[in-house]
Structures are given as C-alpha cells and as structure tokens.
PDB file of C-alpha atoms in Angstrom:
ATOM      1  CA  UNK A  14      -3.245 -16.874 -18.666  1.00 64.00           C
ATOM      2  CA  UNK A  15      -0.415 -16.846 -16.566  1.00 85.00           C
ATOM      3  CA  UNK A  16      -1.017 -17.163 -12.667  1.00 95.00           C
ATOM      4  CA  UNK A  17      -1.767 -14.588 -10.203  1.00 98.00           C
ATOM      5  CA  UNK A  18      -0.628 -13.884  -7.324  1.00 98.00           C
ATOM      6  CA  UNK A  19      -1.165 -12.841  -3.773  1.00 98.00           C
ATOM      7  CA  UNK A  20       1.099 -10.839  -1.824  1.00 98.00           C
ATOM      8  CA  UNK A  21       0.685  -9.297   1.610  1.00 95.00           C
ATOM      9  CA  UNK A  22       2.828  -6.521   2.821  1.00 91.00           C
ATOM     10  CA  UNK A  23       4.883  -5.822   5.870  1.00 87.00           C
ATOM     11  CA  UNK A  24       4.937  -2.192   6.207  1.00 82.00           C
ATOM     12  CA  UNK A  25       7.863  -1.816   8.670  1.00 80.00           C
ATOM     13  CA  UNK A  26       8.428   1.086  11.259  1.00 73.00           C
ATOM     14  CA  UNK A  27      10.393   0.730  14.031  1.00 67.00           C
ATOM     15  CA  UNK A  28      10.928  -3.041  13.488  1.00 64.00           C
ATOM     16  CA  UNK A  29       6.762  -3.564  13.752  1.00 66.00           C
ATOM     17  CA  UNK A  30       4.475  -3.831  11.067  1.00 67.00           C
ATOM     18  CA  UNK A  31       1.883  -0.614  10.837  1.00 67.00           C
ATOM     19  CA  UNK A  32      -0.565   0.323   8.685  1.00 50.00           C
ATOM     20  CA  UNK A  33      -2.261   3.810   7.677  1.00 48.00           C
ATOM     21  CA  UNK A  34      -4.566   5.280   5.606  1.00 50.00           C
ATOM     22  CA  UNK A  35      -3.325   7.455   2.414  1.00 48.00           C
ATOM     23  CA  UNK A  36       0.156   6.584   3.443  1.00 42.00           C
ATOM     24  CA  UNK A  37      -1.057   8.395   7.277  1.00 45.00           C
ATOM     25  CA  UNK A  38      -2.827   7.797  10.456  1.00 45.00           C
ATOM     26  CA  UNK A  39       0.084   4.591  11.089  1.00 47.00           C
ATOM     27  CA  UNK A  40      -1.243   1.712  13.816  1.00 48.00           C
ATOM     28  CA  UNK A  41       0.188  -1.132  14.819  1.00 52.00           C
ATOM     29  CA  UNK A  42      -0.644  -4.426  12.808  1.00 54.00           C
ATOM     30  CA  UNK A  43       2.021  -6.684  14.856  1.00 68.00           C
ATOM     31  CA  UNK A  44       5.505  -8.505  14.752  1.00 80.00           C
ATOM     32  CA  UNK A  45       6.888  -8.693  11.491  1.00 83.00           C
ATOM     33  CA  UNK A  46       8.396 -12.256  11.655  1.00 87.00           C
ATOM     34  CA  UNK A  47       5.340 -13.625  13.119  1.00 87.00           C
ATOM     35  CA  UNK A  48       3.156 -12.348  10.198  1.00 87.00           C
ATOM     36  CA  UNK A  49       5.033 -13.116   8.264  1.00 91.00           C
ATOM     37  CA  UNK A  50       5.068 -16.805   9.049  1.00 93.00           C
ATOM     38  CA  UNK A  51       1.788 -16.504   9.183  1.00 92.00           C
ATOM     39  CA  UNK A  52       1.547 -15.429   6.022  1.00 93.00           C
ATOM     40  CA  UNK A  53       3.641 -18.423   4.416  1.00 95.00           C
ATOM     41  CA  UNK A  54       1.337 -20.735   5.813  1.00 95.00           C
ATOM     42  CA  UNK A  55      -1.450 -19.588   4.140  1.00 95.00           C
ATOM     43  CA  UNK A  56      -0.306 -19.881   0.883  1.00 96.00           C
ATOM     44  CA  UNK A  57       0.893 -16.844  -0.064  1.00 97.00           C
ATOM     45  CA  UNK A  58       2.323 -16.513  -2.858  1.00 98.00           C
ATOM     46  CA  UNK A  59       4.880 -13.543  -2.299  1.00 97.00           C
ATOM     47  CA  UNK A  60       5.689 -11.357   0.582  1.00 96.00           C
ATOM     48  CA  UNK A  61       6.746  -7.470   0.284  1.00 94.00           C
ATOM     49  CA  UNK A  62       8.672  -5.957   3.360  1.00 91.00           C
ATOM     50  CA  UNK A  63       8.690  -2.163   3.501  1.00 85.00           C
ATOM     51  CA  UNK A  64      10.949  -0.274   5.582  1.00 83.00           C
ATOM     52  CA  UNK A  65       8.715   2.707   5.202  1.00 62.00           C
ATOM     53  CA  UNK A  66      10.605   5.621   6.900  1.00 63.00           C
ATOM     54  CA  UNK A  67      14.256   4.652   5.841  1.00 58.00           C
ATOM     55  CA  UNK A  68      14.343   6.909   3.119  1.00 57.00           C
ATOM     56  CA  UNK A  69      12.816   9.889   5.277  1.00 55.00           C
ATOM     57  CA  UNK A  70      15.039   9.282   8.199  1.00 59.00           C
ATOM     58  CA  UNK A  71      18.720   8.625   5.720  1.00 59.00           C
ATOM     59  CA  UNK A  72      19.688   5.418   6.810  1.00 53.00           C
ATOM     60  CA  UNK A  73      19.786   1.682   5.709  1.00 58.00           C
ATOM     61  CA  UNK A  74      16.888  -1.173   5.891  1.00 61.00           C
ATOM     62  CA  UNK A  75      16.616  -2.748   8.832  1.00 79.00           C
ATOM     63  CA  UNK A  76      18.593  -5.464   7.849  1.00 86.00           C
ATOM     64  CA  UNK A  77      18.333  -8.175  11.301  1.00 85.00           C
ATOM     65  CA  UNK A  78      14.999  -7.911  10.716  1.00 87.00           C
ATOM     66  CA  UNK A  79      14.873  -9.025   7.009  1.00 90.00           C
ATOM     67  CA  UNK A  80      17.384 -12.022   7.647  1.00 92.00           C
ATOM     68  CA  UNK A  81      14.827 -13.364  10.393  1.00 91.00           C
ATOM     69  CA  UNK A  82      11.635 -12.730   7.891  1.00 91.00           C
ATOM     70  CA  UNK A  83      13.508 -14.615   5.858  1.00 94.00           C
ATOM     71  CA  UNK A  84      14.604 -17.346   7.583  1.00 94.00           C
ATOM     72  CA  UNK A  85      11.278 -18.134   8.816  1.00 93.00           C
ATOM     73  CA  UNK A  86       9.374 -18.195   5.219  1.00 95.00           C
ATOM     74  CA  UNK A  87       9.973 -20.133   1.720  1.00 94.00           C
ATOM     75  CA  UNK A  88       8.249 -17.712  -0.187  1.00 96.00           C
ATOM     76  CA  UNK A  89       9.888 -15.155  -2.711  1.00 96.00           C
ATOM     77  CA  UNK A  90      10.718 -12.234  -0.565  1.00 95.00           C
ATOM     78  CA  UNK A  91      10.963  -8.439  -2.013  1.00 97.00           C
ATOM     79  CA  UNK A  92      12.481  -5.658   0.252  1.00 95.00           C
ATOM     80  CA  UNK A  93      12.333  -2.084  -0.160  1.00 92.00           C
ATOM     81  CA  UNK A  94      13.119   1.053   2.010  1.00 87.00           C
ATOM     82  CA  UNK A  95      16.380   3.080   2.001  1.00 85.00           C
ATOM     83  CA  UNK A  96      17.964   1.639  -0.948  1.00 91.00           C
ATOM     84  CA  UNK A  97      19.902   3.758  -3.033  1.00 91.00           C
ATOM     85  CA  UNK A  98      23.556   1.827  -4.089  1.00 94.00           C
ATOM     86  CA  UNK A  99      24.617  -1.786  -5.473  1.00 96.00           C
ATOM     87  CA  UNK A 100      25.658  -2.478  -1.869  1.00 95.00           C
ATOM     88  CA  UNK A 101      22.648  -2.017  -0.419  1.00 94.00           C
ATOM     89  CA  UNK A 102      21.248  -4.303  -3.005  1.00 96.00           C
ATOM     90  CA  UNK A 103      24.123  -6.691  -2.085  1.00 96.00           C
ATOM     91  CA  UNK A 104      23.510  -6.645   1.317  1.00 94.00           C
ATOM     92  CA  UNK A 105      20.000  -7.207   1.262  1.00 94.00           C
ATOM     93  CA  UNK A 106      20.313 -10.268  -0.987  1.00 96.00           C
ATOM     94  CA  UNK A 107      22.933 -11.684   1.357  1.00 95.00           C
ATOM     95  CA  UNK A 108      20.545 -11.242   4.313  1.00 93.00           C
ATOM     96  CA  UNK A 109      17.781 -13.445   2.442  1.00 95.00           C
ATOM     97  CA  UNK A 110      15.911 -11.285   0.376  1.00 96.00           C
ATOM     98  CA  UNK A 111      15.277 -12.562  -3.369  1.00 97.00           C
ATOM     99  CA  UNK A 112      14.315  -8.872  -4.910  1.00 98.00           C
ATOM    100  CA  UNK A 113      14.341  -5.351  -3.659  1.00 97.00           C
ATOM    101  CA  UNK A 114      12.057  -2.556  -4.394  1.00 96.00           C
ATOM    102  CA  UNK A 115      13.644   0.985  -5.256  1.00 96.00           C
ATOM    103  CA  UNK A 116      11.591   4.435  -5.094  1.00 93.00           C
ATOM    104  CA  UNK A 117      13.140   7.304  -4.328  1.00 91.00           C
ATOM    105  CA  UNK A 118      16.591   6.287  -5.195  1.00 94.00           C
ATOM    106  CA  UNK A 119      15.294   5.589  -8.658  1.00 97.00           C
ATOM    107  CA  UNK A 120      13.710   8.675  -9.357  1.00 97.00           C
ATOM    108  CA  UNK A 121      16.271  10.547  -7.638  1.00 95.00           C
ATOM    109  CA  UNK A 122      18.809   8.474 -10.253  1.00 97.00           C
ATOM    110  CA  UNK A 123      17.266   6.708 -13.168  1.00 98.00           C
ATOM    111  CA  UNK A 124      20.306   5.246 -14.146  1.00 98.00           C
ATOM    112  CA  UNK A 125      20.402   3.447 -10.781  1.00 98.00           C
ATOM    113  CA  UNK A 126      18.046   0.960 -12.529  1.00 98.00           C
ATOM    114  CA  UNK A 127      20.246  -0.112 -15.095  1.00 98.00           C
ATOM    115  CA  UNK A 128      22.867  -0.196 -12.802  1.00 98.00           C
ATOM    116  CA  UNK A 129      21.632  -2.997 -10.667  1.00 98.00           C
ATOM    117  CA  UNK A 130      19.553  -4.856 -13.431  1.00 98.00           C
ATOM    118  CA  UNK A 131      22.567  -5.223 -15.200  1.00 98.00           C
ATOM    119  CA  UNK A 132      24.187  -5.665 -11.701  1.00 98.00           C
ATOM    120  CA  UNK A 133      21.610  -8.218 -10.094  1.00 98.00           C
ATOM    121  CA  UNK A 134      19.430  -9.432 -13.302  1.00 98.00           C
ATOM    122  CA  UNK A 135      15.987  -7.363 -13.961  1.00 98.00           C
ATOM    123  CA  UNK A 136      14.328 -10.206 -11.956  1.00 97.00           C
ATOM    124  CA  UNK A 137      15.283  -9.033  -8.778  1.00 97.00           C
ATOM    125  CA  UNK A 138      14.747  -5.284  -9.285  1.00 98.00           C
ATOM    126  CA  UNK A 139      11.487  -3.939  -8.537  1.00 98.00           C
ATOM    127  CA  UNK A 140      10.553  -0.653  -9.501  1.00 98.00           C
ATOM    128  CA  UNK A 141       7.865   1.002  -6.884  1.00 96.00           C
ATOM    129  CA  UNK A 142       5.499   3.451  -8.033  1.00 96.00           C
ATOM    130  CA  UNK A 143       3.482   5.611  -5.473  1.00 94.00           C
ATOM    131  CA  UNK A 144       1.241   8.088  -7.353  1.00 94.00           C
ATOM    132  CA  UNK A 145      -1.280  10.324  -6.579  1.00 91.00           C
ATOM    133  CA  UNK A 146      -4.178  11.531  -9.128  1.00 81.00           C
ATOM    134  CA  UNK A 147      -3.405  15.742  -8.825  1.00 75.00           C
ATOM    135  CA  UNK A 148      -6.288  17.106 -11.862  1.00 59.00           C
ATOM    136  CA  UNK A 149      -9.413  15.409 -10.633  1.00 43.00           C
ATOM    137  CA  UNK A 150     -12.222  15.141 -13.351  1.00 47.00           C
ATOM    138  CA  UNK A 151     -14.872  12.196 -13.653  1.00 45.00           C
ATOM    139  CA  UNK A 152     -14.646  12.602 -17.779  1.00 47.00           C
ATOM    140  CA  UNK A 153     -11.346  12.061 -17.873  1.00 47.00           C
ATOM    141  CA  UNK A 154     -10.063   8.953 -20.472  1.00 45.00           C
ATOM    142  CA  UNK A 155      -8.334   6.614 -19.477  1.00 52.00           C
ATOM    143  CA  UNK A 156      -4.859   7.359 -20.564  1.00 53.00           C
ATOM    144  CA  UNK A 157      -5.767  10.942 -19.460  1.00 54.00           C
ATOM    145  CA  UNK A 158      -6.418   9.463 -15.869  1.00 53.00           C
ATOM    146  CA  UNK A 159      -3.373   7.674 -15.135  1.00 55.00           C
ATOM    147  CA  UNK A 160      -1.403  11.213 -16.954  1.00 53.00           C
ATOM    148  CA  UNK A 161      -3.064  13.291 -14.364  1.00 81.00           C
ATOM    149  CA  UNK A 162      -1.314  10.952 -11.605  1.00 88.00           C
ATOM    150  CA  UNK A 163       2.402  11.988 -10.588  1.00 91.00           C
ATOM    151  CA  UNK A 164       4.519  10.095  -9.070  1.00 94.00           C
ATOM    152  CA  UNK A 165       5.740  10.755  -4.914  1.00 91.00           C
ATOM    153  CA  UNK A 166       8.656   9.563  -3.394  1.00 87.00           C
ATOM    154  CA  UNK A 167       9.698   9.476   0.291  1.00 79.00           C
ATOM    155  CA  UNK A 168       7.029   7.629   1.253  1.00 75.00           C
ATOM    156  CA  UNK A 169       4.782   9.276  -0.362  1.00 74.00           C
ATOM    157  CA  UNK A 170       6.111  12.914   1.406  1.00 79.00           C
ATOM    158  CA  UNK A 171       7.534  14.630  -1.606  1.00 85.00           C
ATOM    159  CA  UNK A 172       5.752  14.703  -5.095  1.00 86.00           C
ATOM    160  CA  UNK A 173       7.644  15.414  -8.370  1.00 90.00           C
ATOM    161  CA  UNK A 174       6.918  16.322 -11.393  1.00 88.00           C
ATOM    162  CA  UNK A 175       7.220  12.511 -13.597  1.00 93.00           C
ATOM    163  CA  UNK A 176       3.683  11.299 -14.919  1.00 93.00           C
ATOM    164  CA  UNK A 177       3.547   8.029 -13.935  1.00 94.00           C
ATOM    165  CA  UNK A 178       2.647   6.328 -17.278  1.00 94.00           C
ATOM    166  CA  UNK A 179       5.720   7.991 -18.951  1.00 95.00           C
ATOM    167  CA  UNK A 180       7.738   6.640 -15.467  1.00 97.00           C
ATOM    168  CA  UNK A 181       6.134   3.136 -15.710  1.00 98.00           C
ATOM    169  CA  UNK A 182       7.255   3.050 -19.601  1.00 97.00           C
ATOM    170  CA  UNK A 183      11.175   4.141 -18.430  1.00 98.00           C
ATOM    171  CA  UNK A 184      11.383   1.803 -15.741  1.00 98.00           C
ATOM    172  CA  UNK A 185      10.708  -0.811 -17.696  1.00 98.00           C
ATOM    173  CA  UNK A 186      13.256   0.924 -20.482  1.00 98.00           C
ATOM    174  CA  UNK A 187      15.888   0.879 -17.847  1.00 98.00           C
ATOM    175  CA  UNK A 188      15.454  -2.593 -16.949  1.00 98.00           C
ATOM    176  CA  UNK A 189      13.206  -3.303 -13.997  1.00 98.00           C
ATOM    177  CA  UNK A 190      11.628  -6.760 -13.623  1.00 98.00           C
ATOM    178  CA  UNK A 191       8.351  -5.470 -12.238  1.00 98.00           C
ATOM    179  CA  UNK A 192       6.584  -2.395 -10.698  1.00 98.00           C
ATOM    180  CA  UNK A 193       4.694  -2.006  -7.822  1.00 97.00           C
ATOM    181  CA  UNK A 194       1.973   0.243  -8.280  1.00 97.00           C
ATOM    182  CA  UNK A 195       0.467   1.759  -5.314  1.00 94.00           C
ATOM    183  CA  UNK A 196      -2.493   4.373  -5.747  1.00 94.00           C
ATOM    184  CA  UNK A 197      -2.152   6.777  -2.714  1.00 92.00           C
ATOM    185  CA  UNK A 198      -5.441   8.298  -3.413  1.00 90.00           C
ATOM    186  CA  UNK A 199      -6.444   4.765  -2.641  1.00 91.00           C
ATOM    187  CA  UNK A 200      -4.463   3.240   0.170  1.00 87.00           C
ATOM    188  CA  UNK A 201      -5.987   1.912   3.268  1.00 82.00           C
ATOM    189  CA  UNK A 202      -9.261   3.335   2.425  1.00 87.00           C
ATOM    190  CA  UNK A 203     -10.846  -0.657   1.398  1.00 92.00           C
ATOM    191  CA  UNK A 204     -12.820   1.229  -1.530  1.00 95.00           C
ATOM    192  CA  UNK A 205     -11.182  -0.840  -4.016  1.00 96.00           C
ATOM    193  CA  UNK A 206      -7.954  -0.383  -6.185  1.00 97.00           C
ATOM    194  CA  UNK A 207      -7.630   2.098  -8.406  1.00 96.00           C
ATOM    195  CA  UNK A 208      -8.568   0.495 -11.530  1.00 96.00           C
ATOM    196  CA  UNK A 209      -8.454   2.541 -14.319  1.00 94.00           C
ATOM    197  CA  UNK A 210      -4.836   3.637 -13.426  1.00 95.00           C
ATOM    198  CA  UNK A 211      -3.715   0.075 -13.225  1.00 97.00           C
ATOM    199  CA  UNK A 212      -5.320  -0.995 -16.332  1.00 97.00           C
ATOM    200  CA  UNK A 213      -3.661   1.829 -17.856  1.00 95.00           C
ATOM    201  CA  UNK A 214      -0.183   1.226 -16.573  1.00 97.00           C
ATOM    202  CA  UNK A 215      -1.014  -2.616 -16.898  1.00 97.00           C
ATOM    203  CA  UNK A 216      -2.027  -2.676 -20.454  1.00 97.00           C
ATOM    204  CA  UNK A 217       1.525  -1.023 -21.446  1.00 97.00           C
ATOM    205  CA  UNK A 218       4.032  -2.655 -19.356  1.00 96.00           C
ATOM    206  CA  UNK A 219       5.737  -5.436 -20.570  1.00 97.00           C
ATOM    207  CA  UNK A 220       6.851  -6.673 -17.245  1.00 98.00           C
ATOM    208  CA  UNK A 221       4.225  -7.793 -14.401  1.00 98.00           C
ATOM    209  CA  UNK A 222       2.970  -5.139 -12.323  1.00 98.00           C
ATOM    210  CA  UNK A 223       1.645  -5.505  -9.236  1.00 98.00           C
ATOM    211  CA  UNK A 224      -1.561  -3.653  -7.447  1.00 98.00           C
ATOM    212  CA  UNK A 225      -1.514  -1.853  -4.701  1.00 96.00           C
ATOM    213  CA  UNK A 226      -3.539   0.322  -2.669  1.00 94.00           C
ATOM    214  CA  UNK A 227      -7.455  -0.091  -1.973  1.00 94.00           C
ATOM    215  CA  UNK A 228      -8.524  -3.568  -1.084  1.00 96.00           C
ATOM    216  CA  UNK A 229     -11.253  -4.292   1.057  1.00 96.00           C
ATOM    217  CA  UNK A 230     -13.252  -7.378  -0.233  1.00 97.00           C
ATOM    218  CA  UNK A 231     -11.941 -10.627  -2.178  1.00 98.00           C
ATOM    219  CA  UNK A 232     -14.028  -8.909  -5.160  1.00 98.00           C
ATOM    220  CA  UNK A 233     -11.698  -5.830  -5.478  1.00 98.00           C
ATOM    221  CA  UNK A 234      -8.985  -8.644  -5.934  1.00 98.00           C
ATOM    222  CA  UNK A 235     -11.211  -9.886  -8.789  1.00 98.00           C
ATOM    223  CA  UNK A 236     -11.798  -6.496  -9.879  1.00 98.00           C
ATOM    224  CA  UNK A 237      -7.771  -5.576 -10.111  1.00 98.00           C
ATOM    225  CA  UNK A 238      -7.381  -8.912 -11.854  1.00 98.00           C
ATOM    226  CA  UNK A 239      -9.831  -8.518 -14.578  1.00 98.00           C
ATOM    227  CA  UNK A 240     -10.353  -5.100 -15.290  1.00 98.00           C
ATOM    228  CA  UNK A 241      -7.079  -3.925 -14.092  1.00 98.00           C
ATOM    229  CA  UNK A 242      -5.033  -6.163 -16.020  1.00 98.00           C
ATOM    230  CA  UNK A 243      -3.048  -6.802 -12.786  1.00 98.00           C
ATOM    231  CA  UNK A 244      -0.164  -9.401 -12.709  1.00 98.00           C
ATOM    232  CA  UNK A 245      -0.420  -9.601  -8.645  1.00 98.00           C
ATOM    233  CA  UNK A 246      -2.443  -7.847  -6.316  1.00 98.00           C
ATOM    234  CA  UNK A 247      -0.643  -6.803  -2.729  1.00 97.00           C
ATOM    235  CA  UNK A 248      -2.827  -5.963   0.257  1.00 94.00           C
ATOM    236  CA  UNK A 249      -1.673  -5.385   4.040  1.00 88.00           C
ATOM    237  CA  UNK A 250      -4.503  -4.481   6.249  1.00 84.00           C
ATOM    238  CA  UNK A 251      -7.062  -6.592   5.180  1.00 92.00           C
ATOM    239  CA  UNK A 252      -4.439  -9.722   6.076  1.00 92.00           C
ATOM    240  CA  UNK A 253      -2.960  -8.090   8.807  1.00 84.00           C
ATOM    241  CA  UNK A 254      -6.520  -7.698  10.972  1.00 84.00           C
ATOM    242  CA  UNK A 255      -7.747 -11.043   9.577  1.00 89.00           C
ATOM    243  CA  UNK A 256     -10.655  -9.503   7.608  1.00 94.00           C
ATOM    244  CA  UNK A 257     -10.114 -11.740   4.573  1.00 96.00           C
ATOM    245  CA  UNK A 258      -7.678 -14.739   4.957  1.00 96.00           C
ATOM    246  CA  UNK A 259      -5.576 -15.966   2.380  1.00 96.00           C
ATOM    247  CA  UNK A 260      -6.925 -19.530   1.786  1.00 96.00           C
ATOM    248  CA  UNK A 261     -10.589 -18.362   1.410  1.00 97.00           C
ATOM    249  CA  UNK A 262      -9.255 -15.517  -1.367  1.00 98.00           C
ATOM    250  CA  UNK A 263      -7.622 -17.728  -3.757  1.00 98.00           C
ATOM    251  CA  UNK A 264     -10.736 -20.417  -3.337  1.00 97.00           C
ATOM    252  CA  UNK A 265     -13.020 -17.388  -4.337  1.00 98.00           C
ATOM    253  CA  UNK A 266     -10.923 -16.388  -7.075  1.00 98.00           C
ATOM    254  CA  UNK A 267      -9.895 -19.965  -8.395  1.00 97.00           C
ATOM    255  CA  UNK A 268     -13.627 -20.741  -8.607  1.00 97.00           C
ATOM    256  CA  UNK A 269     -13.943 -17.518 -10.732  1.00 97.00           C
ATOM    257  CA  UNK A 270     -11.799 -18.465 -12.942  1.00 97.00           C
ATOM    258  CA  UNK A 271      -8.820 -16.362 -12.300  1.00 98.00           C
ATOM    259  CA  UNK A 272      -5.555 -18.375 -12.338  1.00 96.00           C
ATOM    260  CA  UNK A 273      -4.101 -19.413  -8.619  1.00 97.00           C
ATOM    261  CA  UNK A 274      -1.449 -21.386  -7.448  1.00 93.00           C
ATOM    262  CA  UNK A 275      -3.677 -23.471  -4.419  1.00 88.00           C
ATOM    263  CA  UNK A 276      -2.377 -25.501  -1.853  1.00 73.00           C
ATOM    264  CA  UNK A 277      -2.284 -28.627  -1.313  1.00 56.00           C
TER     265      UNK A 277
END
C-alpha cells in the first residue's frame, strides 16, 4: 500500500488564513506564512493554499503571498484560486508553487485540463472537486450517492449541473494528476468526511484523490483512509486551532497500520 498523506490547508482571504463552516461563517485562523511553517515542521506531508475568493472577485492569486509560503517550507506545495490560463499556471510555478488546483476554470473549460497537463505534466495539475449531495435519501447505493452530488464552482457559490462521479471520471480523461474532493455538505462541521462519496469517487479514479471536508478526530482520518479509499486526507481547522497536531496523527495512524511517512 502506497503511503498516505497529510495535508493541511491554507484557506486564503485577504492574505490571512480563515476558515468556515459549509464553505460560510469565515474566521480568522492566522498568518499564512507562519502556519505554514508551522506546518512543515510537523511533518506534513503536503500543503494546499487556497485563494478562496479569487474566482468570485475576477482577479489573479495572490501571488507575494505564495512566493513567501514557499520560501519558508520544503514541502510539495499546491495552489489554487483564480486560475483560469497557462500563464497563470506559469506564474504560479515561477513563484514556488509545485502544482495548482483548477475549479471553476475547469468546468467552465474542460479542455483547459488538457491544455496545461500537456502544458505542465498531469503531475502538477490538480483537479478540485466541491460537491454538494442535492436528492437526500438514507437508502440510497452507493454509486447512487455520490450521482445525487453535483458539482459547485466559485467557491462553492454557483452549482451546475455535472454529477460529480461522471466529472471525477473526465478529469482524469483529460489528464489531471489528482483531485481534490471536498464534500460541502461536510466542511467544517468535524462530523467526519463524507465517506461513501469518497469511496465512490476513490474506488474509480485512477489517479490519487485527496479528502476533504469533515474532519474532527484522528479516527475520521482513519475512517477516510480505510473505508474511503482515500490517497490523502486534507484538513484545515482542526490544524489551524491546534485540536489535533500533526505528529500525534500520523503516530495514531502508523500504529494502525495505515502507511505514513514519520519523522525522524
């Protein structure tokens, strides 16, 4: 089994780090450099950065910002948030970033993915995936659960009419090197990821996707990894406000037998 990994993420408004529930309700979490050297310390694996309202306001990520995240960490480092041309992409890699996650731009032109795979290399191009479940039913199946969740873009503003499974499966089509699946029925809430969606999506990807939306204990982690299928599992709050630290996750999960990359 390959390892896992564990990625906090810098939601970014306004050059600070925030953090809602259901993609709402935004309050302050902190500096973004400063957690994010934080972060690095611990062992983090990965770090995502965010720039959560570029899309909804029209303009660019914040790019100062990203070249002093990532000169202070030597972790991979995906940014995402207003991206919607190769030159973005360009830019963002020549500011320090190592991958950059695409939304809106994506759904708003699939053939942006191919573009910059074939551009960039699929390993750099992440695919993000905010969905939200719209038929609720508890005897739904499985496949039928992650159908009856559509995908949103804008930050999770505007939804649209794509299924996410059928999404997840073009993505990948197009080129995309991962996908970043966020549940927004599940986001900030601590209840736990939404598993059955991520198993789904999980179970028929090809290409590692990574969890988000819904932790609150190191056991959801466990939860995501095992049930879920998960390749990663990405958390902000929970790091941000020091309810679970990083070290003491991947000890708990490494002693469960789930596949970490510990520090020394």
């Amino acid at each position: 089994m390959l390892t896992k990994r564990i990625i906090p993420c810098l939601d970014v408004k306004d050059g600070r780090t925030v953090k809602g529930v259901n993609f709402v309700n935004l309050r302050d979490a902190g500096d973004a450099v400063e957690l994010a050297a934080v972060y690095a310390e611990q062992g983090a694996d990965e770090l995502v950065f965010l720039d959560i309202t570029a899309t909804v306001e029209g303009r660019g990520t914040l790019l100062e910002l990203v070249r002093r995240v990532a000169h202070t960490i030597n972790i991979p480092f995906t940014v995402g948030g207003g991206i919607s041309s190769k030159a973005d992409v360009s830019a963002l890699l020549n500011a320090g970033a190592d991958k950059v996650s695409i939304n809106s731009a994506a759904v708003r032109n699939p053939d942006l993915i191919n573009e910059l795979a074939l551009e960039f290399g699929s390993q750099c191009i992440v695919v993000a995936i905010d969905t939200r479940q719209v038929e609720r039913s508890d005897k739904l199946l499985t496949a039928e659960a992650a159908a009856s969740n559509f995908v949103h873009t804008h930050g999770g503003r505007k939804p649209t009419e794509l299924r996410t499974l059928e999404w997840a499966k073009e993505v990948e089509e197009r080129g995309a090197g991962e996908i970043l699946l966020t549940s927004m029925d599940t986001d900030g809430t601590k209840n736990g990821f939404a598993l059955e969606l991520t198993s789904t999506i999980s179970r028929n990807a090809n290409i590692p996707v990574i969890a988000s939306g819904g932790a609150g204990t190191m056991e959801h982690f466990y939860e995501v990894f095992t049930t879920g299928y998960a390749d990663a599992g990405l958390a902000a709050s929970i790091f941000h406000f020091k309810e679970i630290e990083i070290p003491a996750l991947k000890q708990y999960l490494h002693e469960r037998g789930i596949p970490m990359r510990m520090s020394r």
